[in-house]
């Protein structure tokens, strides 16, 4: 009888979760396994070969009640999580990619309304992947933030 290590079992589960989400075209199942994604209310929809991520309007995500505006950390977390899911889905990963670095530029206030993100994998090597992330609210051309991230993939 062979024993499966917890790491191998976890890798198998990640692969199965991503595969199921992709086959069903329902990424809610994948996001349901990510506590932070559930906390901020993150959603994702697939349009052909593209994923569009949504951060719904949610009072708990407000950082500046005077404007009101979404907390910058929520925006950054949403964008980082979007890039991770993008890599997991299009690379059919067996493990969650590990963040190496993340650089964000806040371009304008993220007002208290739905926000969206789109990711582009700009380079995928054997060990490292680079992703650009754009976040907007009412107009794709009026970005509220843009980011670049590097991930260790195995």
PDB file of C-alpha atoms in Angstrom:
ATOM      1  CA  UNK A   1       0.000   0.000   0.000  1.00  0.00           C
ATOM      2  CA  UNK A   2       1.421   3.396  -0.940  1.00  0.00           C
ATOM      3  CA  UNK A   3       0.815   6.532   1.034  1.00  0.00           C
ATOM      4  CA  UNK A   4       0.071   9.808  -0.689  1.00  0.00           C
ATOM      5  CA  UNK A   5       1.804  12.777   0.881  1.00  0.00           C
ATOM      6  CA  UNK A   6      -0.366  15.765   1.870  1.00  0.00           C
ATOM      7  CA  UNK A   7       1.468  17.886  -0.732  1.00  0.00           C
ATOM      8  CA  UNK A   8       0.706  15.394  -3.509  1.00  0.00           C
ATOM      9  CA  UNK A   9      -2.916  15.149  -2.397  1.00  0.00           C
ATOM     10  CA  UNK A  10      -3.224  18.960  -2.343  1.00  0.00           C
ATOM     11  CA  UNK A  11      -1.705  19.188  -5.844  1.00  0.00           C
ATOM     12  CA  UNK A  12      -4.198  16.633  -7.086  1.00  0.00           C
ATOM     13  CA  UNK A  13      -7.077  18.568  -5.547  1.00  0.00           C
ATOM     14  CA  UNK A  14      -5.974  21.862  -7.123  1.00  0.00           C
ATOM     15  CA  UNK A  15      -5.693  20.210 -10.519  1.00  0.00           C
ATOM     16  CA  UNK A  16      -9.136  18.597 -10.165  1.00  0.00           C
ATOM     17  CA  UNK A  17     -10.759  21.839  -9.003  1.00  0.00           C
ATOM     18  CA  UNK A  18      -9.299  23.818 -11.922  1.00  0.00           C
ATOM     19  CA  UNK A  19     -10.215  21.082 -14.407  1.00  0.00           C
ATOM     20  CA  UNK A  20     -13.797  20.903 -13.136  1.00  0.00           C
ATOM     21  CA  UNK A  21     -14.200  24.700 -13.214  1.00  0.00           C
ATOM     22  CA  UNK A  22     -12.869  24.835 -16.782  1.00  0.00           C
ATOM     23  CA  UNK A  23     -15.016  21.949 -18.036  1.00  0.00           C
ATOM     24  CA  UNK A  24     -18.188  23.369 -16.485  1.00  0.00           C
ATOM     25  CA  UNK A  25     -17.243  26.941 -17.414  1.00  0.00           C
ATOM     26  CA  UNK A  26     -18.202  27.780 -13.818  1.00  0.00           C
ATOM     27  CA  UNK A  27     -15.355  29.369 -11.916  1.00  0.00           C
ATOM     28  CA  UNK A  28     -17.439  29.935  -8.791  1.00  0.00           C
ATOM     29  CA  UNK A  29     -16.406  26.429  -7.728  1.00  0.00           C
ATOM     30  CA  UNK A  30     -12.740  27.421  -7.953  1.00  0.00           C
ATOM     31  CA  UNK A  31     -13.245  30.770  -6.178  1.00  0.00           C
ATOM     32  CA  UNK A  32     -15.246  29.044  -3.424  1.00  0.00           C
ATOM     33  CA  UNK A  33     -11.980  27.378  -2.353  1.00  0.00           C
ATOM     34  CA  UNK A  34     -10.216  30.735  -1.925  1.00  0.00           C
ATOM     35  CA  UNK A  35     -11.209  32.453   1.349  1.00  0.00           C
ATOM     36  CA  UNK A  36     -10.054  35.935   0.291  1.00  0.00           C
ATOM     37  CA  UNK A  37     -11.947  35.734  -3.012  1.00  0.00           C
ATOM     38  CA  UNK A  38     -15.094  34.809  -1.093  1.00  0.00           C
ATOM     39  CA  UNK A  39     -14.510  37.608   1.429  1.00  0.00           C
ATOM     40  CA  UNK A  40     -14.300  40.363  -1.195  1.00  0.00           C
ATOM     41  CA  UNK A  41     -17.063  38.799  -3.314  1.00  0.00           C
ATOM     42  CA  UNK A  42     -14.906  38.133  -6.383  1.00  0.00           C
ATOM     43  CA  UNK A  43     -16.535  36.582  -9.458  1.00  0.00           C
ATOM     44  CA  UNK A  44     -15.289  35.520 -12.884  1.00  0.00           C
ATOM     45  CA  UNK A  45     -16.869  34.929 -16.288  1.00  0.00           C
ATOM     46  CA  UNK A  46     -15.357  33.396 -19.398  1.00  0.00           C
ATOM     47  CA  UNK A  47     -15.923  34.876 -22.842  1.00  0.00           C
ATOM     48  CA  UNK A  48     -14.276  32.600 -25.386  1.00  0.00           C
ATOM     49  CA  UNK A  49     -10.598  32.487 -24.478  1.00  0.00           C
ATOM     50  CA  UNK A  50     -10.811  35.466 -22.117  1.00  0.00           C
ATOM     51  CA  UNK A  51     -11.628  35.695 -18.444  1.00  0.00           C
ATOM     52  CA  UNK A  52     -13.155  38.849 -17.008  1.00  0.00           C
ATOM     53  CA  UNK A  53     -12.996  39.182 -13.242  1.00  0.00           C
ATOM     54  CA  UNK A  54     -15.570  41.150 -11.251  1.00  0.00           C
ATOM     55  CA  UNK A  55     -15.374  42.776  -7.850  1.00  0.00           C
ATOM     56  CA  UNK A  56     -19.016  43.571  -7.044  1.00  0.00           C
ATOM     57  CA  UNK A  57     -19.991  46.720  -5.170  1.00  0.00           C
ATOM     58  CA  UNK A  58     -19.750  45.751  -1.488  1.00  0.00           C
ATOM     59  CA  UNK A  59     -19.839  48.012   1.585  1.00  0.00           C
ATOM     60  CA  UNK A  60     -17.159  45.963   3.372  1.00  0.00           C
ATOM     61  CA  UNK A  61     -14.642  46.813   0.615  1.00  0.00           C
ATOM     62  CA  UNK A  62     -14.823  50.586   1.208  1.00  0.00           C
ATOM     63  CA  UNK A  63     -11.617  52.170   2.458  1.00  0.00           C
ATOM     64  CA  UNK A  64     -12.555  55.839   2.221  1.00  0.00           C
ATOM     65  CA  UNK A  65     -16.162  56.415   3.286  1.00  0.00           C
ATOM     66  CA  UNK A  66     -15.961  60.134   2.417  1.00  0.00           C
ATOM     67  CA  UNK A  67     -15.786  59.530  -1.366  1.00  0.00           C
ATOM     68  CA  UNK A  68     -16.776  56.542  -0.929  1.00  0.00           C
ATOM     69  CA  UNK A  69     -13.937  54.571  -2.524  1.00  0.00           C
ATOM     70  CA  UNK A  70     -12.736  50.969  -2.486  1.00  0.00           C
ATOM     71  CA  UNK A  71      -9.744  50.290  -0.239  1.00  0.00           C
ATOM     72  CA  UNK A  72      -6.512  50.179  -2.258  1.00  0.00           C
ATOM     73  CA  UNK A  73      -5.541  46.879  -0.652  1.00  0.00           C
ATOM     74  CA  UNK A  74      -8.808  45.324  -1.805  1.00  0.00           C
ATOM     75  CA  UNK A  75      -8.127  46.500  -5.358  1.00  0.00           C
ATOM     76  CA  UNK A  76      -4.573  45.107  -5.234  1.00  0.00           C
ATOM     77  CA  UNK A  77      -5.749  41.816  -3.713  1.00  0.00           C
ATOM     78  CA  UNK A  78      -8.470  41.511  -6.340  1.00  0.00           C
ATOM     79  CA  UNK A  79      -5.965  42.098  -9.135  1.00  0.00           C
ATOM     80  CA  UNK A  80      -3.415  39.664  -7.696  1.00  0.00           C
ATOM     81  CA  UNK A  81      -6.071  36.983  -7.219  1.00  0.00           C
ATOM     82  CA  UNK A  82      -7.269  37.578 -10.798  1.00  0.00           C
ATOM     83  CA  UNK A  83      -3.763  36.927 -12.125  1.00  0.00           C
ATOM     84  CA  UNK A  84      -3.436  33.743 -10.056  1.00  0.00           C
ATOM     85  CA  UNK A  85      -6.756  32.376 -11.325  1.00  0.00           C
ATOM     86  CA  UNK A  86      -5.832  33.330 -14.903  1.00  0.00           C
ATOM     87  CA  UNK A  87      -2.603  31.329 -14.631  1.00  0.00           C
ATOM     88  CA  UNK A  88      -4.325  28.375 -12.973  1.00  0.00           C
ATOM     89  CA  UNK A  89      -7.019  28.143 -15.646  1.00  0.00           C
ATOM     90  CA  UNK A  90      -4.906  28.639 -18.761  1.00  0.00           C
ATOM     91  CA  UNK A  91      -1.947  26.584 -17.560  1.00  0.00           C
ATOM     92  CA  UNK A  92      -4.066  23.882 -15.847  1.00  0.00           C
ATOM     93  CA  UNK A  93      -1.701  24.078 -12.880  1.00  0.00           C
ATOM     94  CA  UNK A  94      -1.349  21.409 -10.243  1.00  0.00           C
ATOM     95  CA  UNK A  95      -0.316  23.986  -7.633  1.00  0.00           C
ATOM     96  CA  UNK A  96      -1.268  27.547  -6.838  1.00  0.00           C
ATOM     97  CA  UNK A  97       1.321  29.896  -8.413  1.00  0.00           C
ATOM     98  CA  UNK A  98       3.491  31.687  -5.843  1.00  0.00           C
ATOM     99  CA  UNK A  99       3.850  35.442  -6.066  1.00  0.00           C
ATOM    100  CA  UNK A 100       7.413  36.676  -6.636  1.00  0.00           C
ATOM    101  CA  UNK A 101       6.614  40.367  -6.952  1.00  0.00           C
ATOM    102  CA  UNK A 102       3.640  42.615  -7.575  1.00  0.00           C
ATOM    103  CA  UNK A 103       3.777  46.228  -8.698  1.00  0.00           C
ATOM    104  CA  UNK A 104       0.615  48.316  -8.906  1.00  0.00           C
ATOM    105  CA  UNK A 105      -0.106  51.796 -10.210  1.00  0.00           C
ATOM    106  CA  UNK A 106      -3.277  53.432  -8.902  1.00  0.00           C
ATOM    107  CA  UNK A 107      -4.556  55.722 -11.645  1.00  0.00           C
ATOM    108  CA  UNK A 108      -7.816  57.061 -10.164  1.00  0.00           C
ATOM    109  CA  UNK A 109     -10.154  56.404  -7.260  1.00  0.00           C
ATOM    110  CA  UNK A 110     -12.065  53.143  -7.350  1.00  0.00           C
ATOM    111  CA  UNK A 111     -15.535  54.405  -6.506  1.00  0.00           C
ATOM    112  CA  UNK A 112     -18.147  52.354  -4.682  1.00  0.00           C
ATOM    113  CA  UNK A 113     -19.404  50.402  -7.721  1.00  0.00           C
ATOM    114  CA  UNK A 114     -18.594  47.186  -9.556  1.00  0.00           C
ATOM    115  CA  UNK A 115     -14.996  46.847 -10.711  1.00  0.00           C
ATOM    116  CA  UNK A 116     -13.563  44.576 -13.380  1.00  0.00           C
ATOM    117  CA  UNK A 117     -10.136  43.160 -14.201  1.00  0.00           C
ATOM    118  CA  UNK A 118      -8.535  41.551 -17.195  1.00  0.00           C
ATOM    119  CA  UNK A 119      -5.202  39.729 -17.233  1.00  0.00           C
ATOM    120  CA  UNK A 120      -2.693  39.071 -19.968  1.00  0.00           C
ATOM    121  CA  UNK A 121       0.036  36.483 -19.553  1.00  0.00           C
ATOM    122  CA  UNK A 122       2.968  38.277 -21.197  1.00  0.00           C
ATOM    123  CA  UNK A 123       5.578  35.591 -20.659  1.00  0.00           C
ATOM    124  CA  UNK A 124       5.408  32.037 -19.488  1.00  0.00           C
ATOM    125  CA  UNK A 125       8.643  30.204 -18.912  1.00  0.00           C
ATOM    126  CA  UNK A 126       9.277  26.869 -17.256  1.00  0.00           C
ATOM    127  CA  UNK A 127       9.515  28.413 -13.785  1.00  0.00           C
ATOM    128  CA  UNK A 128       8.285  32.006 -13.977  1.00  0.00           C
ATOM    129  CA  UNK A 129       5.244  33.661 -15.518  1.00  0.00           C
ATOM    130  CA  UNK A 130       4.686  37.399 -16.034  1.00  0.00           C
ATOM    131  CA  UNK A 131       1.164  38.813 -15.990  1.00  0.00           C
ATOM    132  CA  UNK A 132      -0.208  42.308 -16.702  1.00  0.00           C
ATOM    133  CA  UNK A 133      -3.505  43.181 -15.012  1.00  0.00           C
ATOM    134  CA  UNK A 134      -5.846  46.078 -15.848  1.00  0.00           C
ATOM    135  CA  UNK A 135      -8.717  47.148 -13.589  1.00  0.00           C
ATOM    136  CA  UNK A 136     -11.601  49.460 -14.542  1.00  0.00           C
ATOM    137  CA  UNK A 137     -15.124  50.336 -13.504  1.00  0.00           C
ATOM    138  CA  UNK A 138     -17.428  51.902 -16.093  1.00  0.00           C
ATOM    139  CA  UNK A 139     -15.097  52.144 -19.090  1.00  0.00           C
ATOM    140  CA  UNK A 140     -12.316  49.766 -20.067  1.00  0.00           C
ATOM    141  CA  UNK A 141     -10.273  52.701 -21.328  1.00  0.00           C
ATOM    142  CA  UNK A 142     -10.514  54.572 -18.003  1.00  0.00           C
ATOM    143  CA  UNK A 143      -8.422  52.274 -15.820  1.00  0.00           C
ATOM    144  CA  UNK A 144      -8.472  52.715 -12.055  1.00  0.00           C
ATOM    145  CA  UNK A 145      -5.305  50.633 -11.654  1.00  0.00           C
ATOM    146  CA  UNK A 146      -2.775  48.636 -13.622  1.00  0.00           C
ATOM    147  CA  UNK A 147      -0.339  46.061 -12.273  1.00  0.00           C
ATOM    148  CA  UNK A 148       2.497  43.754 -13.229  1.00  0.00           C
ATOM    149  CA  UNK A 149       3.127  40.494 -11.425  1.00  0.00           C
ATOM    150  CA  UNK A 150       5.690  37.707 -11.557  1.00  0.00           C
ATOM    151  CA  UNK A 151       4.804  34.233 -10.330  1.00  0.00           C
ATOM    152  CA  UNK A 152       6.809  31.116  -9.606  1.00  0.00           C
ATOM    153  CA  UNK A 153       5.134  28.197 -11.328  1.00  0.00           C
ATOM    154  CA  UNK A 154       5.994  24.572 -10.802  1.00  0.00           C
TER     155      UNK A 154
END
